[in-house]
Coordinates of C-alpha atoms and ligand atoms in Angstrom, one line a residue:
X1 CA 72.9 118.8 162.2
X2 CA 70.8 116.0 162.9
X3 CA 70.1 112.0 163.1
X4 CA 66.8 110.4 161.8
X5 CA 66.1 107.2 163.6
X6 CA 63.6 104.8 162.1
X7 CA 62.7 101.7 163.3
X8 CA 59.4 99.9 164.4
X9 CA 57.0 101.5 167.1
X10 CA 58.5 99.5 169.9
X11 CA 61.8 99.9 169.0
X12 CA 61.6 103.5 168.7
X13 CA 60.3 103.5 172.4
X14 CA 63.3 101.7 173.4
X15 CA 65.8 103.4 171.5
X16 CA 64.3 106.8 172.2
X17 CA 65.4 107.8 175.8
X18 CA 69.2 105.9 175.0
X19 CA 69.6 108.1 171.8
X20 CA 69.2 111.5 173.8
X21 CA 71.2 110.3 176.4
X22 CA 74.3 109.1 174.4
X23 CA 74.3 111.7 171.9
X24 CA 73.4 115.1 173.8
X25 CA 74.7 116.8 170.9
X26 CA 72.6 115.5 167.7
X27 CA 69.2 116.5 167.4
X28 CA 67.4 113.2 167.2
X29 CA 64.4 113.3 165.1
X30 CA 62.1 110.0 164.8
X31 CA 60.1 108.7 161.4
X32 CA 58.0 110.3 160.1
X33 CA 58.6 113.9 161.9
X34 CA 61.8 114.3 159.9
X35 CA 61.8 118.4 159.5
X36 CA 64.2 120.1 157.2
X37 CA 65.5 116.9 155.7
X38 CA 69.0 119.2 154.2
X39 CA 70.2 119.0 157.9
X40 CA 70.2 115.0 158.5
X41 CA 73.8 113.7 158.5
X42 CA 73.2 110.3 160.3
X43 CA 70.3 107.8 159.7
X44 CA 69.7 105.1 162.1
X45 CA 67.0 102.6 160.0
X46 CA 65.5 99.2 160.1
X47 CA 63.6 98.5 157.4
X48 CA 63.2 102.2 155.6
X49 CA 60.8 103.0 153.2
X50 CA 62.1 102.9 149.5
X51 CA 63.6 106.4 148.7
X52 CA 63.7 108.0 152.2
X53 CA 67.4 107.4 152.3
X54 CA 67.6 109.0 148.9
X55 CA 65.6 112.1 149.8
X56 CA 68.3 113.4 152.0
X57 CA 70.9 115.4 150.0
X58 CA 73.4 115.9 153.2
X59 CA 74.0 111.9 154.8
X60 CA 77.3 110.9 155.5
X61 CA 76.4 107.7 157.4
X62 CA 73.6 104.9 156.8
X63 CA 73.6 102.4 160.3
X64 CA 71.8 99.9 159.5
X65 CA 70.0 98.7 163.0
X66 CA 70.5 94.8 162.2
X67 CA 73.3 92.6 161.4
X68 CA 72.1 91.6 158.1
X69 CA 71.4 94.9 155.7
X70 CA 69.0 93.2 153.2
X71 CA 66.4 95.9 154.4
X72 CA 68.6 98.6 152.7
X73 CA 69.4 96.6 149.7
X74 CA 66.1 96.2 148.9
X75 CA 65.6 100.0 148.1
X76 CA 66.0 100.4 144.5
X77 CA 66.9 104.1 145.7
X78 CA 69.8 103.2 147.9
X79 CA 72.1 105.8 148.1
X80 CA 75.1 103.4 147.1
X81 CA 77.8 106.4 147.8
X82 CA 77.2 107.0 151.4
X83 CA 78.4 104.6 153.6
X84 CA 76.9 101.5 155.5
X85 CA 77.4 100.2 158.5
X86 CA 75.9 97.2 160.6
X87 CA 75.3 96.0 163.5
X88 CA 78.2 93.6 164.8
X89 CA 76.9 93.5 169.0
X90 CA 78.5 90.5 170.8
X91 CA 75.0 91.1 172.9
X92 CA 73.3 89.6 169.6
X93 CA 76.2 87.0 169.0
X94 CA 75.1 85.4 172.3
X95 CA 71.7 85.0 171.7
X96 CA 72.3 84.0 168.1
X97 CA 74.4 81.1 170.0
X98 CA 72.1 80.2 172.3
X99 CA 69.3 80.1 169.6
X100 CA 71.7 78.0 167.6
X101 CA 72.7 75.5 170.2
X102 CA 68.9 75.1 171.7
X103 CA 67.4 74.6 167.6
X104 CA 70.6 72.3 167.0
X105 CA 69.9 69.9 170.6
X106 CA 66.2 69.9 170.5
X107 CA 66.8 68.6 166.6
X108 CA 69.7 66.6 168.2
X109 CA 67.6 65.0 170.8
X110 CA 64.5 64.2 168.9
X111 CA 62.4 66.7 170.8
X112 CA 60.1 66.5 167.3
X113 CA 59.3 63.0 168.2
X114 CA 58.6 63.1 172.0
X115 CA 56.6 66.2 171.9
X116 CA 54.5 63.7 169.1
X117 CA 54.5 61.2 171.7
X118 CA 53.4 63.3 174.3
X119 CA 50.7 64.5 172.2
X120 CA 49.3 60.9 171.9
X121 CA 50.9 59.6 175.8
X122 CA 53.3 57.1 174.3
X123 CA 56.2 56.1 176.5
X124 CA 58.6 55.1 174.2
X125 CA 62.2 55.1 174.2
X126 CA 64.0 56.2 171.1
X127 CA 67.6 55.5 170.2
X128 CA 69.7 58.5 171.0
X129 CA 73.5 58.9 170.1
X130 CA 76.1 61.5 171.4
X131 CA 76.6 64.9 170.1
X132 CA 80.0 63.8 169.0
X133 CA 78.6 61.2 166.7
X134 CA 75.7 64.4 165.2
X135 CA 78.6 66.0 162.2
X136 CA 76.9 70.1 162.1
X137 CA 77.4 72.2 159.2
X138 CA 77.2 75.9 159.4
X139 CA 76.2 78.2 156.2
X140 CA 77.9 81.3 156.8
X141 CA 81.2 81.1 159.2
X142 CA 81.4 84.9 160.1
X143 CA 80.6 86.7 162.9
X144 CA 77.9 84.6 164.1
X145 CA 78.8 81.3 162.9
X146 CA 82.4 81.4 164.5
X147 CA 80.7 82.3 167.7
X148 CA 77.9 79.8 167.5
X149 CA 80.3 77.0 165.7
X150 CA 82.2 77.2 169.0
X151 CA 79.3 76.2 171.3
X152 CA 78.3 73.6 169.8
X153 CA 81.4 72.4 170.1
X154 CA 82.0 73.3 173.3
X155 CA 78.7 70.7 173.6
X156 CA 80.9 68.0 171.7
X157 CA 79.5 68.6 167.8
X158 CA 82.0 68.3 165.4
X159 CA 81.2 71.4 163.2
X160 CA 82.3 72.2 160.2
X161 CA 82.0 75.9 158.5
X162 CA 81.2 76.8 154.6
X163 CA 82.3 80.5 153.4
X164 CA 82.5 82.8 150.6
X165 CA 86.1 82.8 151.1
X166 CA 88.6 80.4 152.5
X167 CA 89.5 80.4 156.0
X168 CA 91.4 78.5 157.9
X169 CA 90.2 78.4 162.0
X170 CA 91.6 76.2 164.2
X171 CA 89.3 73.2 165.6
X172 CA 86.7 73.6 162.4
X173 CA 86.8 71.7 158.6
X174 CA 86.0 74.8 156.8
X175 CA 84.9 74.7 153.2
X176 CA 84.4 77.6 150.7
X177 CA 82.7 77.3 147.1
X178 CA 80.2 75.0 145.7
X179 CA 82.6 72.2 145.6
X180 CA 83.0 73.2 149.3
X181 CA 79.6 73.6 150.0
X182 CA 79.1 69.8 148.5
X183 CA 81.3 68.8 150.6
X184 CA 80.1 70.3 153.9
X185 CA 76.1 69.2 152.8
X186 CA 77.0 65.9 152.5
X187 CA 78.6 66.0 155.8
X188 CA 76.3 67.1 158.1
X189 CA 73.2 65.9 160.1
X190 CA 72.3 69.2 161.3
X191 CA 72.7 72.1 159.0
X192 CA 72.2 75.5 160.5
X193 CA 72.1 78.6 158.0
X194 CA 73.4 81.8 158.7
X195 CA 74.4 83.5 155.9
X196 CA 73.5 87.1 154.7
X197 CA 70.8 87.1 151.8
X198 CA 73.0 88.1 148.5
X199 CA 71.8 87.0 145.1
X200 CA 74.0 84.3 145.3
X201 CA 72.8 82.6 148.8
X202 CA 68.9 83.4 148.0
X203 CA 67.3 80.2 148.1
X204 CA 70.6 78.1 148.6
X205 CA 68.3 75.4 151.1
X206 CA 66.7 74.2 148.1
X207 CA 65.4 70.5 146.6
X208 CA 69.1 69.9 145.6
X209 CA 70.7 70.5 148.8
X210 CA 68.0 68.8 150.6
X211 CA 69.1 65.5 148.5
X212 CA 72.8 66.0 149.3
X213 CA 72.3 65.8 153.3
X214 CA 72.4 62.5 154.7
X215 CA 68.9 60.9 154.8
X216 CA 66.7 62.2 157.7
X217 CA 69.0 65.4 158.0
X218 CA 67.6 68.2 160.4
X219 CA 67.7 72.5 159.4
X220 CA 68.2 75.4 161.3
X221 CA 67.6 78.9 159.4
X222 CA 68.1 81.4 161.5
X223 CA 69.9 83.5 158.0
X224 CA 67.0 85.2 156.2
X225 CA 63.7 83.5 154.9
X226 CA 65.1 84.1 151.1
X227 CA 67.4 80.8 151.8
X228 CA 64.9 78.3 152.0
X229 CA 62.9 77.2 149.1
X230 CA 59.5 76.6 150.7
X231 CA 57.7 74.3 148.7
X232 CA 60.8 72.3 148.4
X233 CA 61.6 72.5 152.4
X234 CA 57.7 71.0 152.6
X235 CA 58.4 68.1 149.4
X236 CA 62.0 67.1 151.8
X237 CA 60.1 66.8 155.2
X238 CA 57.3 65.0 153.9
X239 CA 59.3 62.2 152.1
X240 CA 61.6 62.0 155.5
X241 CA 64.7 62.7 153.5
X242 CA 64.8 66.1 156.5
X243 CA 63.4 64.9 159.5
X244 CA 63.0 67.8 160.9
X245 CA 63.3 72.0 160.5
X246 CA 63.7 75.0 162.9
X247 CA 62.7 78.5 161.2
X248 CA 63.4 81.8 162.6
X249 CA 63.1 84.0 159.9
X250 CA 60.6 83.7 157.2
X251 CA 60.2 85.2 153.0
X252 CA 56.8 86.6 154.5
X253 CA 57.0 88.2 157.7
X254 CA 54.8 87.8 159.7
X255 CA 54.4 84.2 158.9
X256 CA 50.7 84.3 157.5
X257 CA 47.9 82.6 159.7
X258 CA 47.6 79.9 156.8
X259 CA 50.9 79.0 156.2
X260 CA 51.7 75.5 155.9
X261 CA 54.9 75.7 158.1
X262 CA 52.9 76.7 161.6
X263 CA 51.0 73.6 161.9
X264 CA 54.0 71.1 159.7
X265 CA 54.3 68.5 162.9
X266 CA 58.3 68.5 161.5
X267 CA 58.5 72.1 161.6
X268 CA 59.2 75.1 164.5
X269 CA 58.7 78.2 164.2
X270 CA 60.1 80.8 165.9
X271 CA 59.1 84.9 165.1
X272 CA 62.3 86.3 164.2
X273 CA 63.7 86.7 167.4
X274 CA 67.4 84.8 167.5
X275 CA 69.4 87.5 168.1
X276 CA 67.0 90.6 168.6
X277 CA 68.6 94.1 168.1
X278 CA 69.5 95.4 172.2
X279 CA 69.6 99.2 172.1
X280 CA 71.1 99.3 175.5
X281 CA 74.1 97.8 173.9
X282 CA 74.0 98.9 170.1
X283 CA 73.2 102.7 171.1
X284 CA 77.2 102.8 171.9
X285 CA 78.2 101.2 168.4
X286 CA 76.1 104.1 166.9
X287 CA 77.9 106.5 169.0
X288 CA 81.4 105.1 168.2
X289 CA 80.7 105.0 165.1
X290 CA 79.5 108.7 164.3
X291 CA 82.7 109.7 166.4
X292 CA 84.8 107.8 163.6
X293 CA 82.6 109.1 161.0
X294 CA 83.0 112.8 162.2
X295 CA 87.3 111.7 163.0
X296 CA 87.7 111.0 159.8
X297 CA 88.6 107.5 161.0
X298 CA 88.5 104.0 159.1
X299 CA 84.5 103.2 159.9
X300 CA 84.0 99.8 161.8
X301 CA 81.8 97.2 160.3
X302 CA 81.2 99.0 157.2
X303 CA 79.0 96.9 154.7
X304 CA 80.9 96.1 151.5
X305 CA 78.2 96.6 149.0
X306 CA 80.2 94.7 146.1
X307 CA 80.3 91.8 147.9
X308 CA 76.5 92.6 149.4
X309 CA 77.0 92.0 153.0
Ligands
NDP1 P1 79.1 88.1 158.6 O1 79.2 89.0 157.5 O2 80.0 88.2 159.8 O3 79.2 86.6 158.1 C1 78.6 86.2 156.9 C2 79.2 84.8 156.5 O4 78.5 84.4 155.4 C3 80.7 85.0 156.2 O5 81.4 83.8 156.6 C4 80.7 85.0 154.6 O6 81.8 84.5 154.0 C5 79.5 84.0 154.4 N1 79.0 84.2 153.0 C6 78.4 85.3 152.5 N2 78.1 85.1 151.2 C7 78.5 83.8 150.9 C8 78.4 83.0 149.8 N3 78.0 83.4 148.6 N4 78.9 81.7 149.9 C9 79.4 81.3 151.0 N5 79.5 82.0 152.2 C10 79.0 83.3 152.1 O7 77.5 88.2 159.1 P2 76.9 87.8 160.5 O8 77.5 86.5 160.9 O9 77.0 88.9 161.4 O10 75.3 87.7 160.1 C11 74.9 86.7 159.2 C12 73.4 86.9 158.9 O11 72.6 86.4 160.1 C13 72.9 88.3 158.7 O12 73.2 88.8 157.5 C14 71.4 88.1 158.9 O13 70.8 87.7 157.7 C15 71.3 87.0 159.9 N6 70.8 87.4 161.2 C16 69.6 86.9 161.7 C17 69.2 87.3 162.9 C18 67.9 86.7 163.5 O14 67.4 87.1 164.5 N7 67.4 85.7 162.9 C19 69.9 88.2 163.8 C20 71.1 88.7 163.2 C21 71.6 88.3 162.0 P3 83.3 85.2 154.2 O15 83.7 84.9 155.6 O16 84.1 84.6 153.2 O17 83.0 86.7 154.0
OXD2 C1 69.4 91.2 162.1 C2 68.1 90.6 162.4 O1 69.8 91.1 160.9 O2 67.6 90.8 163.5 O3 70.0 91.8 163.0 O4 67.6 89.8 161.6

């Protein structure tokens, strides 16, 4: 019985050689040389085409190769029976945290205006308070937002956390609901976003939250690109009520050429890469969890597809 992998080219080089080597006994076949698609038991996919999931009769496992499984949900043709799971890789959880606490300081420390004033050689001192006086808010308090929620205190934020569901964890206001999320908007100078995208968080950064943040109020999306309203993102920097915005993920990626966010003086970009899938370190989670799979075991970090992430 076999595995299909499918990823992008450059993934597939990197996961290639770690895939044989981990799991001597699967046949590994890469997209789009799939063979006899009644033999594949185990697909490993970022991003699959619509109905390739579908097509084969015999699957008992989906991985999804991210943390976030949007990419399957998307496929009208999801098999809905056959189990997901995700990615959950403390490799990724650092770098989510380190792209968290660099967005949150460079918003933190006005990097927005000095690179400006660099731009034009103006020395000029701006007032600057301490992280303890910045309140953060964090969309989403799971498995990344716990992690990166606990550097930024560790660098003297007082964060709060907003969740589906209430949770109580010590050192963090946490918040759950709209009358929760009200609450934690209102709240917060920074607010970072790192929620799954579910019908109900798509475009959840949007002209009303904008207004709810304290004027000048800086954003970090590092979720999915389906949080952020665009047009309204744009209308909130340009009238100062967000002073400034640091986007990782994007509705259209790549970003196009002309989009109005590359060359927005209030606005970075980055492509997509907070927390980068590290096949040296998620080819083991496959492994483990295709051994649970074949056990007959509880599956780890299955994807609850009621609740959409
Ligand atoms: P988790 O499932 O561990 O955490 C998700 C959090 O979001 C939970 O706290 C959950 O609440 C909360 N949540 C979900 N729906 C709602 C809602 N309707 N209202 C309020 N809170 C909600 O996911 P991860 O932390 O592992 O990943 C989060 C997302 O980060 C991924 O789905 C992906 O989109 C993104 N990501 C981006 C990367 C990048 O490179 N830019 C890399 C990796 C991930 P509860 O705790 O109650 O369940
Ligand atoms: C993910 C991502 O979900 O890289 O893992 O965006």
């Amino acid at each position: 019985m076999a595995i299909l992998f499918r990823s992008t080219p450059a993934a597939t080089a990197r996961w290639r050689p770690l895939l044989g080597a981990l799991l001597p006994e699967h046949e590994i076949r890469f997209w789009p040389e799939i063979g006899d698609k009644a033999t594949i038991e185990y697909a490993l996919v970022w991003h699959p085409p619509a109905g390739l999931l579908a097509s084969l009769p015999n699957l008992k496992l989906i991985f999804g190769l991210g943390a976030g499984i949007d990419h399957l949900l998307r496929d009208p043709a999801l098999p809905r029976q056959v189990p997901i799971v995700r990615l959950v890789d403390p490799y990724m959880t650092d770098a989510m945290s380190e792209y968290v606490a660099l967005s949150v300081l460079r918003l933190h420390r006005q990097d927005l205006d000095y690179l400006a004033q660099q731009r034009t050689g103006t020395w000029e001192e701006r007032q600057q308070k301490n992280a303890a006086e910045r309140p953060v808010g964090i969309l989403g308090f799971g498995t990344l937002g716990r992690d990166a929620g606990r550097k930024l205190r560790a660098l003297g934020f007082e964060v709060a956390g907003w969740s589906r569901t209430e949770k109580s964890v010590p050192g963090f206001a946490t918040f759950a609901g709209a009358d929760g999320l009200d609450l934690l908007l209102r709240g917060s100078e920074i607010t970072v976003c790192l929620l799954p995208l579910t019908p109900e968080t798509r475009g959840i950064l949007n002209a009303s939250s904008f207004a709810r943040m304290p004027s000048g109020a800086g954003i970090v999306n590092a979720g999915r690109g389906g949080h952020v309203v665009e047009a309204d993102l744009l209308r909130a920097l340009d009238s100062g009520q967000v002073s400034g915005a640091v986007l990782d993920v994007f509705d259209d990626e790549p970003l196009p050429p002309t989009h109005p966010f590359w060359r927005h003086p209030r606005i970075i970009v980055t492509p997509h890469v907070a927390a980068e899938t590290h096949p040296p370190t998620a080819a083991p989670l496959v492994r483990e969890a295709i051994r649970q799979c074949e056990a007959g075991l509880p599956i780890a970090n299955r994807v609850d597809l009621a609740r959409g992430y």
